[in-house]
Amino acid sequence: MADTQRTAVHARGITKVFGKNQNAVHALRGADLEVPYGELVMLVGPSGCGKTTLISILAGILDRSDGSCEVLGVDPQHLRQGARTRWRGENIGFVFQQFNLIPALTAVENVAVPLLLLGHSRNKAIAAAEAQLDRVGLADKRRQRPTQLSGGQQQRVAIARALVHEPKFVVCDEPTSALDADNGQIVMSLFADIAVQGERALVVVTHDARIFHFADRIVRMDDGAVTDVRQQASDKTPKLHAHS
Amino acid sequence: MNRIAIKMLVGDVAKYFGILLGITFAALLITQQSSIFTGLMSRTYAFIADTSLPDLWITDPEVKYIDELEPMQSTALDRVRGVPGVEWAVPMYKSILRGRLHNGTFRSVIVVGLDDATLIGGPPKMVEGELADLRRADGVILDVVSAKTRLASWSAYDADGKPVKGATMVPMQVGDSLQINDRRAVVVGLCEVSRTFQSQPVIYTTYSRALSYAPPERKQLSLILAAASPGTDPTELAARVTATTSLRARTSDEMCWDTVMYYVKNTGIVINFGIAVLLGFLVGIAIAGQTFYNFTLDNLRYFGALKAMGGSNLLLLRMVLLQATLAGVIGYGLGVGAASLFGMQVKGSELAFRMTWHIPAISGAAVAIICALSSIVSMIKVIRLEPAVVFRG
Ligand SMILES: Nc1ncnc2c1ncn2[C@@H]1O[C@H](COP(=O)(O)OP(=O)(O)OP(=O)(O)O)[C@@H](O)[C@H]1O
Ligand SMILES: [Mg+2]
């Protein structure tokens, strides 16, 4: 068993069944996962093996059918709906394959959304969002709308949004699959650079073998279960290991 | 997040426009049609409203409304005068008679005969001449609009009695004469009257002269106008007159209301306007509701993302409600504004248009219902939304 002090995510025997009886789909069949603070874990495996389902459960947006799960010291499923929503807002960062930036808002407003959801004043939220946009190198794109940005730039805005409220746990589902190879590298390298910290755990679901080297640990899944966990020396090592 | 909700709505120009269009259309149609309806209805009692002096309108018990009067015996007047609390009571003749213009054409005209002594019940406003001129021989007063239109004649006629080419319309003027049931009438004045539901020209004269125009009948007293003596409540007096004379006494307000209700019950006018208003309402719901729902569906993935990122159901509901309210308020403003503009445009024309304060209130309520119905489906959708959808393509 991992040291819970240093383990952000501690999941055992997670199962998930969608539907009932004949229509039942066993998306997860007893998946185990540990994610230590300060690590970037990549979740890889064939399509339909349950990667998205697993991170949805870890992030507290989906209920598991069975198993035990502790994320940042709590079991999200034991929180009541309102408390769970608030917990997500305070602790989880999300990066989506399709970015999901609100088209009517400027880049900086999109980045400010998590803070506004937490009830911060607009001025404070915008100031923090501007600082975060600077960190992803888009200081000059603050007033642009998503449609005026390239895919890579949009995903950088989305990364800024995922980090602006300093979440302890960040989940990304296929963050590079909507991008070309070069942009995928740029975005992932930026992400590894600014997102990985000693007090934060990160899980990235990906198919993209070209970004595997950014991972501290690669977790393979197949048919609803984890089949292999491989620790690796990340390319972005110096900063990482100084923390953890 | 309020600002973000508004930006989301306004940011989708096409849908925003569609939603506004639906609400504006509904507010416009409801307001405009109701105003025309109210305008038309107020015309039905315009004659009563024009005659402000009497407190009571007394008729035969069979009479239902002002445009169909059953004449009474002349002794009825004395009976009314004998009721305690009646300050004064005067006779009035009102009936449609046949008039013949000097060019030979016939016109139905409404002849109103006023008490010879007091001339009570005269037109609200004289344009030319004076009411007292009715005392001159064969004197009548015409309403000025009819004098220029229905009672006007052409400047020149050919042998067949058709107007010659290039002939102009000549309004009937003071000094002109016409025949009413083959008796001579001389125009001594022109007056203004409110437009009534009956479109015939209105001709005022004295009571006795009106009787001389009218075909001889046993009963000829159309109406008795009466006033309550100071300190007497008109409603009580009306009840007393009705009880003691077995005539039908109504206050002015009651008489107006009787008349409106007669038209409401006996014509399809309410159903007609009701259908138009309902149509506005339904089309508003169809367009605004449909577009608003589509707008929500389009934004569902963003609502899902907001949910995942810590947006509570309550917050999302507030956003949807704010979006619907904003569209509702703006659409309502545009619709009622457009209806008011329309009303100002048609002011003074043939079209009836009367916007009382009730009408914007009613269309406001209708818009509120439209917005509520439109957004409720969207709200249910947003509440049911599972945040887990954010990771699904
Ligand atoms: N809401 C749902 N209802 C029914 N079945 C579902 C639902 N969500 C996922 N599944 C099923 O669960 C299984 C695992 O899905 P999941 O999306 O977790 O896989 P994945 O590893 O993320 O695949 P991919 O690489 O294609 O994204 C699949 O068979 C999928 O069809
Ligand atoms: Mg997936």
XYZ file of C-alpha atoms and ligand atoms in Angstrom:
669
model
C 0.000 0.000 0.000
C 1.182 3.437 -0.846
C 1.805 6.066 1.736
C -1.544 7.876 1.766
C 0.243 11.085 2.743
C 1.943 11.143 -0.608
C -0.782 9.497 -2.581
C -3.388 11.793 -4.127
C -5.472 9.080 -5.678
C -5.977 5.690 -4.204
C -8.423 3.475 -6.099
C -9.014 -0.228 -5.513
C -11.160 -2.693 -7.424
C -13.212 -0.057 -9.204
C -16.039 -1.519 -11.275
C -18.540 0.300 -13.377
C -21.552 -1.195 -15.080
C -23.599 0.924 -17.454
C -27.176 -0.183 -18.061
C -28.923 -3.257 -16.734
C -29.428 -6.948 -17.519
C -28.877 -7.780 -21.183
C -27.866 -4.205 -21.931
C -25.279 -4.076 -19.173
C -21.871 -2.810 -20.254
C -19.011 -3.615 -17.913
C -16.821 -0.616 -18.528
C -14.566 -1.270 -15.537
C -13.909 -4.677 -13.997
C -11.841 -3.995 -10.889
C -9.374 -1.318 -11.825
C -6.670 -0.316 -9.318
C -4.793 2.954 -9.521
C -2.395 4.949 -7.370
C -1.402 8.462 -8.270
C 1.226 10.066 -6.049
C 1.424 13.827 -5.584
C 3.884 15.435 -7.951
C 3.460 12.813 -10.640
C 2.059 12.886 -14.124
C 0.440 9.540 -14.798
C -0.565 8.549 -18.298
C -3.458 6.192 -18.778
C -3.176 4.292 -22.039
C -4.940 1.395 -23.663
C -7.192 0.348 -26.515
C -10.380 2.199 -27.307
C -13.253 1.206 -25.059
C -11.071 -0.222 -22.290
C -12.491 2.195 -19.713
C -9.958 5.022 -19.441
C -12.480 7.821 -19.665
C -14.801 6.011 -17.299
C -12.020 5.661 -14.738
C -10.949 9.305 -14.721
C -14.593 10.380 -14.597
C -14.994 8.384 -11.404
C -11.752 9.736 -9.944
C -12.774 13.313 -10.746
C -16.124 12.843 -9.014
C -18.332 13.334 -12.042
C -19.414 9.698 -12.286
C -20.452 7.162 -9.659
C -18.714 3.805 -9.548
C -20.613 0.550 -9.176
C -18.188 -1.013 -6.712
C -14.696 -0.748 -5.245
C -13.099 1.875 -3.063
C -11.775 5.209 -4.032
C -10.069 8.002 -2.161
C -9.146 11.194 -3.923
C -7.311 13.927 -1.999
C -8.337 12.243 1.202
C -12.059 11.942 0.484
C -14.334 9.531 -1.301
C -16.182 11.836 -3.694
C -19.088 9.432 -3.870
C -19.698 9.929 -0.154
C -20.148 13.663 -0.583
C -23.658 14.996 -1.134
C -24.283 16.480 -4.521
C -23.757 20.111 -3.555
C -20.640 19.361 -1.522
C -19.260 17.193 -4.286
C -19.789 19.929 -6.869
C -17.997 22.389 -4.616
C -15.216 19.872 -3.953
C -14.688 19.474 -7.687
C -14.691 23.216 -8.160
C -12.021 23.677 -5.508
C -9.812 20.687 -6.173
C -10.085 19.317 -9.682
C -8.788 20.698 -12.957
C -10.208 19.460 -16.243
C -8.740 19.404 -19.740
C -10.952 18.070 -22.500
C -10.219 16.654 -25.910
C -12.562 19.197 -27.533
C -11.321 22.082 -25.324
C -14.927 23.090 -24.400
C -14.109 26.768 -24.301
C -17.248 28.909 -24.287
C -17.295 30.530 -27.731
C -18.945 33.786 -26.637
C -16.244 34.510 -24.063
C -12.755 35.892 -24.562
C -9.737 33.748 -23.715
C -9.219 35.477 -20.394
C -12.897 35.140 -19.441
C -12.798 31.445 -20.231
C -9.774 31.031 -18.001
C -11.520 32.963 -15.228
C -14.566 30.670 -15.205
C -13.415 28.242 -12.445
C -12.716 31.176 -10.127
C -16.068 32.793 -10.934
C -17.749 29.478 -10.181
C -16.056 29.539 -6.784
C -17.565 32.950 -6.166
C -14.468 35.114 -6.625
C -15.073 38.698 -7.683
C -14.796 39.363 -11.368
C -11.782 41.631 -10.979
C -9.860 39.116 -8.926
C -10.784 36.268 -11.263
C -9.784 38.194 -14.373
C -6.468 39.261 -12.844
C -5.616 35.668 -11.923
C -6.734 34.492 -15.352
C -4.495 37.032 -17.057
C -1.517 35.824 -15.034
C -2.322 32.229 -15.939
C -2.663 33.100 -19.635
C 0.793 34.670 -19.448
C 2.157 31.382 -18.130
C 0.814 29.488 -21.154
C 2.330 32.133 -23.419
C -0.878 33.714 -24.608
C -0.630 37.101 -22.939
C -1.303 38.762 -26.283
C -4.457 36.699 -26.942
C -6.427 37.728 -23.876
C -9.212 39.454 -25.750
C -9.489 36.865 -28.541
C -12.393 34.503 -28.727
C -11.793 30.759 -29.076
C -12.733 30.798 -32.756
C -9.966 33.314 -33.387
C -7.350 30.947 -31.955
C -5.650 27.889 -33.424
C -6.361 24.461 -31.945
C -3.054 24.466 -30.079
C -3.746 27.910 -28.684
C -7.235 26.881 -27.618
C -5.856 23.903 -25.742
C -3.328 26.180 -24.035
C -6.225 28.395 -22.944
C -7.984 25.265 -21.675
C -4.843 24.294 -19.724
C -4.727 27.759 -18.191
C -8.369 27.312 -17.217
C -7.634 23.904 -15.674
C -4.876 25.369 -13.506
C -6.113 28.837 -12.631
C -7.694 27.771 -9.341
C -4.612 25.770 -8.298
C -6.310 22.366 -8.240
C -4.677 19.450 -6.448
C -5.753 16.914 -9.025
C -5.874 17.469 -12.776
C -7.484 15.088 -15.263
C -7.011 15.350 -19.009
C -8.807 13.228 -21.571
C -6.908 12.981 -24.836
C -5.588 16.535 -24.625
C -3.549 16.253 -27.813
C -5.726 14.126 -30.064
C -7.446 17.122 -31.665
C -4.042 18.651 -32.440
C -1.410 17.916 -35.062
C 1.849 16.279 -33.955
C 3.847 19.492 -33.516
C 1.140 21.261 -31.589
C 0.622 18.145 -29.492
C 4.278 18.264 -28.460
C 4.166 21.987 -27.748
C 1.012 21.751 -25.676
C 2.141 18.691 -23.752
C 5.544 20.106 -23.035
C 3.981 23.307 -21.765
C 1.560 21.289 -19.677
C 4.306 19.163 -18.125
C 6.250 22.341 -17.449
C 3.671 24.384 -15.614
C 1.173 21.843 -14.331
C 3.378 19.356 -12.575
C 4.064 20.383 -8.988
C 4.818 18.633 -5.768
C 1.349 19.288 -4.365
C -0.538 18.171 -7.413
C -1.364 14.866 -9.070
C -2.123 14.586 -12.759
C -3.717 11.894 -14.894
C -3.598 12.176 -18.660
C -5.534 9.742 -20.833
C -3.927 9.406 -24.218
C -3.475 7.283 -27.301
C -0.629 9.388 -28.494
C 2.645 7.449 -28.090
C 4.634 10.521 -29.088
C 3.841 12.176 -25.778
C 4.501 9.175 -23.550
C 7.905 10.552 -22.601
C 6.286 13.337 -20.621
C 4.919 10.797 -18.149
C 6.424 9.801 -14.812
C 4.394 6.639 -14.877
C 2.499 4.867 -17.602
C -0.526 2.826 -16.634
C -1.837 0.381 -19.200
C -5.448 -0.713 -19.197
C -7.280 -3.402 -21.037
C -10.884 -4.528 -20.838
C -11.740 -2.527 -17.754
C -8.695 -3.309 -15.646
C -5.159 -2.046 -15.171
C -2.723 -4.532 -16.701
C 0.637 -2.843 -16.308
C 2.238 0.040 -14.430
C 5.593 1.292 -15.560
C 7.611 3.959 -13.781
C 9.773 5.905 -16.190
C 12.265 8.694 -16.061
C 10.393 11.608 -17.467
C 12.021 13.956 -19.964
C 11.032 16.799 -17.755
C 12.807 15.294 -14.803
C 14.849 17.995 -13.131
C 11.977 20.085 -11.831
C 9.749 17.154 -11.033
C 12.071 15.214 -8.829
C 13.207 18.273 -6.995
C 9.689 18.361 -5.609
C 8.801 14.762 -5.042
C -21.507 34.220 -13.805
C -24.489 36.440 -14.662
C -22.393 38.347 -17.104
C -21.219 35.107 -18.647
C -24.798 33.887 -19.030
C -25.732 37.085 -20.851
C -22.651 36.894 -23.052
C -23.498 33.318 -23.966
C -26.979 34.375 -25.027
C -26.027 37.500 -26.904
C -22.978 35.793 -28.386
C -25.140 33.486 -30.460
C -26.527 36.235 -32.662
C -28.746 34.068 -34.855
C -30.468 32.303 -31.974
C -30.673 35.433 -29.870
C -32.364 37.144 -32.792
C -34.756 34.215 -33.224
C -35.741 34.248 -29.558
C -36.253 38.000 -29.596
C -38.243 37.714 -32.801
C -40.630 35.216 -31.243
C -41.174 37.237 -28.086
C -41.384 40.558 -29.917
C -43.902 39.113 -32.331
C -46.037 37.775 -29.513
C -45.899 41.001 -27.504
C -46.637 43.066 -30.604
C -49.560 40.969 -31.768
C -51.115 40.645 -28.329
C -50.743 44.340 -27.543
C -51.859 45.571 -30.931
C -54.844 43.277 -31.282
C -56.001 43.940 -27.719
C -55.694 47.670 -28.314
C -57.749 47.488 -31.503
C -60.298 45.370 -29.670
C -60.483 47.878 -26.828
C -60.700 50.705 -29.351
C -63.585 49.035 -31.146
C -65.352 48.254 -27.911
C -65.056 51.807 -26.651
C -66.714 52.915 -29.892
C -69.803 50.930 -29.009
C -70.529 53.264 -26.113
C -69.042 56.427 -27.615
C -72.500 58.014 -27.831
C -73.048 57.498 -24.116
C -69.576 58.715 -23.241
C -70.078 61.790 -25.414
C -73.176 62.709 -23.417
C -71.721 63.450 -20.030
C -74.435 65.489 -18.354
C -77.066 62.914 -17.319
C -76.456 60.433 -14.496
C -79.153 58.041 -15.632
C -80.215 56.551 -18.945
C -83.784 55.308 -18.760
C -85.339 53.089 -21.399
C -88.066 50.588 -21.984
C -87.410 47.473 -19.839
C -86.800 45.398 -22.977
C -83.817 47.461 -24.120
C -80.451 45.692 -23.985
C -78.079 48.312 -25.338
C -77.898 51.789 -26.776
C -78.152 50.947 -30.474
C -81.502 49.231 -30.313
C -84.011 51.325 -28.428
C -87.600 50.302 -27.844
C -89.697 53.495 -27.670
C -91.743 54.312 -24.569
C -95.004 56.176 -24.116
C -94.550 59.898 -23.519
C -96.110 59.529 -20.061
C -93.000 57.669 -18.934
C -91.239 60.999 -18.655
C -93.688 62.260 -16.025
C -93.375 59.039 -14.087
C -89.595 59.431 -13.950
C -89.888 63.068 -12.939
C -92.082 61.985 -10.058
C -89.440 59.709 -8.501
C -87.854 61.322 -5.427
C -84.180 62.124 -5.964
C -84.554 62.909 -9.665
C -83.242 66.431 -10.172
C -84.368 66.672 -13.767
C -85.395 64.340 -16.598
C -85.532 65.150 -20.302
C -86.683 63.182 -23.336
C -84.416 62.097 -26.172
C -85.254 60.733 -29.568
C -82.712 58.451 -31.233
C -83.413 56.376 -34.275
C -82.222 55.594 -37.773
C -84.274 57.439 -40.401
C -84.016 57.805 -44.141
C -82.413 60.986 -45.410
C -82.363 62.185 -49.003
C -79.621 64.481 -50.273
C -80.374 67.237 -52.757
C -78.789 65.184 -55.528
C -81.418 62.535 -54.911
C -79.356 59.849 -53.165
C -80.683 58.229 -50.014
C -78.706 57.757 -46.851
C -79.625 56.163 -43.539
C -78.959 58.694 -40.820
C -79.062 58.561 -37.038
C -81.418 61.309 -35.902
C -80.988 62.470 -32.325
C -83.738 64.702 -30.991
C -82.847 66.853 -27.962
C -85.246 68.244 -25.388
C -86.581 71.477 -26.931
C -86.237 73.501 -23.769
C -82.790 72.487 -22.539
C -81.102 70.867 -25.572
C -79.505 68.428 -23.093
C -77.647 65.551 -24.733
C -76.112 67.583 -27.557
C -72.821 66.821 -29.343
C -69.639 67.111 -27.276
C -68.045 69.705 -29.575
C -69.354 72.199 -32.135
C -67.193 72.902 -35.173
C -69.435 75.471 -36.803
C -72.551 77.217 -35.508
C -74.003 76.763 -32.039
C -76.270 74.228 -30.418
C -78.899 76.965 -29.893
C -79.105 77.370 -33.685
C -81.276 74.235 -33.581
C -84.093 76.552 -32.570
C -84.077 78.058 -36.073
C -86.649 76.745 -38.484
C -85.934 73.213 -39.720
C -82.508 73.417 -38.101
C -80.261 70.334 -37.846
C -76.608 69.866 -36.907
C -74.476 67.334 -38.791
C -71.376 65.526 -37.683
C -68.514 67.053 -39.606
C -66.899 63.784 -40.735
C -70.089 62.586 -42.415
C -70.629 66.021 -43.926
C -67.316 65.581 -45.725
C -67.848 61.948 -46.692
C -71.211 60.177 -46.781
C -73.292 63.311 -47.045
C -71.016 65.058 -49.552
C -72.038 65.275 -53.183
C -70.227 65.746 -56.491
C -69.751 69.200 -57.910
C -71.422 68.341 -61.218
C -73.600 65.565 -62.600
C -74.464 64.535 -66.160
C -77.946 63.900 -67.518
C -77.995 60.337 -66.132
C -77.252 61.563 -62.658
C -73.672 60.264 -62.719
C -70.840 62.557 -61.598
C -69.129 64.156 -64.612
C -65.424 63.560 -65.211
C -63.252 65.806 -63.132
C -66.031 66.554 -60.668
C -64.923 67.147 -57.078
C -66.539 66.155 -53.797
C -68.345 69.020 -52.127
C -68.928 68.608 -48.390
C -72.337 69.459 -47.008
C -72.173 72.883 -45.412
C -74.119 75.162 -43.124
C -77.059 76.484 -45.151
C -77.421 73.316 -47.261
C -80.606 71.380 -46.936
C -81.662 67.752 -47.106
C -84.879 65.812 -46.636
C -85.562 63.436 -43.796
C -88.585 61.281 -44.484
C -89.681 63.888 -47.048
C -89.473 66.763 -44.613
C -87.050 69.575 -45.058
C -84.026 69.951 -42.810
C -81.571 72.849 -42.973
C -78.007 72.497 -41.761
C -77.378 75.158 -39.107
C -74.197 73.773 -37.624
C -71.471 71.142 -37.756
C -70.279 69.167 -34.789
C -67.711 66.596 -33.827
C -68.779 63.259 -32.398
C -66.730 60.274 -31.331
C -66.802 57.489 -33.852
C -69.413 54.920 -32.956
C -69.928 51.347 -33.948
C -72.785 52.449 -36.140
C -71.254 54.098 -39.140
C -74.239 56.208 -40.189
C -74.075 60.020 -40.157
C -75.382 61.585 -36.951
C -77.905 64.415 -37.227
C -78.906 66.403 -34.152
C -82.168 68.314 -33.969
C -84.829 69.169 -31.390
C -87.054 66.517 -29.885
C -90.257 67.873 -31.393
C -88.721 68.271 -34.850
C -87.306 64.756 -34.625
C -90.818 63.477 -33.943
C -92.064 65.345 -36.994
C -89.432 63.495 -39.089
C -90.231 60.149 -37.543
C -93.018 57.977 -38.874
C -96.132 58.418 -36.709
C -96.206 55.775 -33.981
C -97.958 55.342 -30.686
C -94.700 55.284 -28.754
C -91.912 57.635 -29.743
C -89.851 58.361 -26.644
C -86.532 56.555 -27.163
C -84.672 57.578 -24.042
C -85.044 59.561 -20.890
C -81.942 61.281 -19.596
C -82.058 62.138 -15.925
C -79.843 63.602 -13.231
C -79.725 62.738 -9.552
C -80.345 65.575 -7.133
C -77.287 66.559 -5.059
C -76.504 63.979 -2.414
C -78.324 61.186 -4.194
C -76.266 58.231 -5.294
C -76.927 57.550 -9.014
C -76.749 53.776 -8.574
C -79.345 53.863 -5.806
C -81.481 56.251 -7.803
C -81.326 53.959 -10.835
C -82.582 51.097 -8.696
C -85.364 53.264 -7.311
C -86.451 54.486 -10.749
C -86.457 50.930 -12.065
C -88.510 49.743 -9.110
C -91.106 52.515 -9.100
C -91.577 53.084 -12.853
C -90.996 49.565 -14.185
C -88.741 51.188 -16.774
C -85.071 50.319 -17.053
C -82.806 52.902 -15.433
C -79.052 52.568 -15.767
C -76.178 54.799 -14.737
C -73.944 55.967 -17.584
C -71.285 53.416 -16.644
C -73.816 50.611 -16.519
C -75.243 51.645 -19.868
C -71.744 51.638 -21.416
C -71.050 48.246 -19.924
C -74.410 46.840 -21.099
C -73.579 47.989 -24.591
C -70.090 46.504 -24.603
C -71.404 43.245 -23.214
C -74.148 43.129 -25.842
C -71.548 43.265 -28.610
C -69.305 40.847 -26.763
C -72.117 38.314 -26.430
C -73.832 38.787 -29.741
C -70.997 39.194 -32.201
C -67.965 37.036 -32.936
C -65.702 39.938 -32.147
C -64.256 38.528 -28.935
C -63.572 35.150 -30.499
C -61.970 36.876 -33.453
C -59.607 38.960 -31.431
C -59.183 36.152 -28.956
C -57.921 33.951 -31.750
C -55.476 36.608 -32.908
C -54.151 37.052 -29.378
C -53.922 33.311 -28.828
C -52.141 32.958 -32.129
C -49.610 35.561 -31.081
C -49.124 33.698 -27.849
C -48.722 30.293 -29.504
C -46.441 31.528 -32.264
C -44.400 33.302 -29.600
C -44.037 30.068 -27.667
C -43.294 28.113 -30.808
C -40.571 30.435 -32.086
C -39.090 31.652 -28.825
C -39.458 28.319 -27.024
C -38.037 26.293 -29.860
C -35.126 28.618 -30.444
C -34.374 28.935 -26.768
C -34.373 25.182 -26.413
C -32.027 24.854 -29.390
C -29.820 27.487 -27.848
C -29.659 25.481 -24.630
C -28.951 22.275 -26.525
C -26.114 23.975 -28.394
C -24.660 25.081 -25.102
C -25.249 21.840 -23.281
C -21.604 20.769 -23.505
C -20.577 24.085 -21.967
C -23.177 23.719 -19.257
C -21.783 20.217 -18.720
C -18.259 21.600 -18.474
C -19.471 24.226 -16.001
C -21.073 21.497 -13.932
C -17.883 19.443 -13.919
C -15.830 22.500 -12.988
C -17.965 23.188 -9.926
C -21.104 24.925 -11.176
C -24.093 23.921 -9.057
C -27.519 23.176 -10.458
C -28.810 26.298 -8.800
C -26.207 28.411 -10.527
C -26.929 26.910 -13.921
C -30.655 27.392 -13.419
C -30.036 30.987 -12.553
C -28.051 31.393 -15.739
C -30.820 29.896 -17.881
C -33.457 31.944 -16.106
C -31.452 35.105 -16.551
C -31.046 34.383 -20.250
C -34.790 33.826 -20.639
C -35.638 36.919 -18.599
C -33.284 39.102 -20.566
C -34.738 37.935 -23.864
C -38.230 38.374 -22.441
C -37.694 41.917 -21.220
C -36.062 43.083 -24.435
C -38.596 41.303 -26.659
C -41.450 42.698 -24.602
C -40.046 46.199 -24.846
C -39.638 45.920 -28.609
C -43.104 44.430 -29.070
C -45.008 46.893 -26.914
C -42.904 49.716 -28.345
C -43.762 48.664 -31.883
C -47.448 48.382 -30.977
C -47.365 51.887 -29.480
C -45.720 53.233 -32.621
C -48.437 51.571 -34.635
C -51.029 53.189 -32.378
C -49.458 56.599 -32.875
C -49.399 56.091 -36.624
C -53.097 55.242 -36.868
C -54.159 57.956 -34.429
C -56.969 59.985 -35.936
C -57.565 57.464 -38.693
C -60.532 55.172 -39.173
C -58.823 52.402 -37.212
C -59.827 51.927 -33.631
C -56.830 51.713 -31.302
C -56.936 52.240 -27.587
C -54.151 51.053 -25.289
C -55.247 51.156 -21.687
C -52.706 50.291 -19.004
C -54.202 46.809 -18.744
C -53.010 45.862 -22.178
C -49.236 46.148 -21.677
C -49.766 44.413 -18.346
C -51.558 41.533 -20.027
C -48.978 41.154 -22.764
C -46.281 41.393 -20.091
C -47.885 38.471 -18.311
C -48.165 36.595 -21.612
C -44.471 37.183 -22.334
C -43.587 36.037 -18.831
C -45.515 32.819 -19.427
C -43.853 32.344 -22.807
C -40.414 32.781 -21.237
C -41.263 30.503 -18.345
C -42.532 27.752 -20.631
C -39.596 28.218 -22.998
C -36.996 28.038 -20.289
C -38.542 25.307 -18.187
C -37.726 22.643 -20.769
C -34.206 23.979 -20.983
C -33.916 24.006 -17.216
C -35.008 20.408 -16.926
C -32.433 19.522 -19.548
C -29.703 21.323 -17.646
C -30.668 19.776 -14.293
C -30.722 16.279 -15.724
C -27.382 16.820 -17.409
C -24.707 14.438 -16.084
C -21.381 16.189 -15.701
C -19.734 13.005 -17.023
C -20.847 13.974 -20.527
C -17.964 16.409 -20.710
C -15.578 13.584 -21.550
C -17.818 12.158 -24.238
C -17.199 13.417 -27.751
N -22.782 6.342 -20.528
C -22.504 5.110 -21.005
N -23.496 4.236 -21.230
C -23.249 3.009 -21.687
N -22.025 2.554 -21.971
C -20.975 3.387 -21.789
C -21.186 4.715 -21.302
N -19.979 5.301 -21.216
C -19.076 4.410 -21.642
N -19.672 3.262 -21.980
C -19.005 2.045 -22.432
O -17.999 1.722 -21.511
C -16.862 1.256 -22.153
C -15.664 2.068 -21.728
O -15.809 3.375 -22.251
P -14.724 4.508 -22.071
O -15.221 5.716 -22.726
O -14.355 4.594 -20.653
O -13.501 3.923 -22.889
P -12.163 4.640 -23.314
O -11.060 3.753 -22.838
O -12.144 6.014 -22.837
O -12.233 4.600 -24.892
P -11.660 5.645 -25.957
O -10.192 5.436 -26.015
O -12.318 5.267 -27.200
O -12.037 6.991 -25.460
C -17.164 1.311 -23.635
O -17.555 0.026 -24.055
C -18.275 2.260 -23.741
O -19.088 1.931 -24.838
Mg -12.162 7.920 -23.750
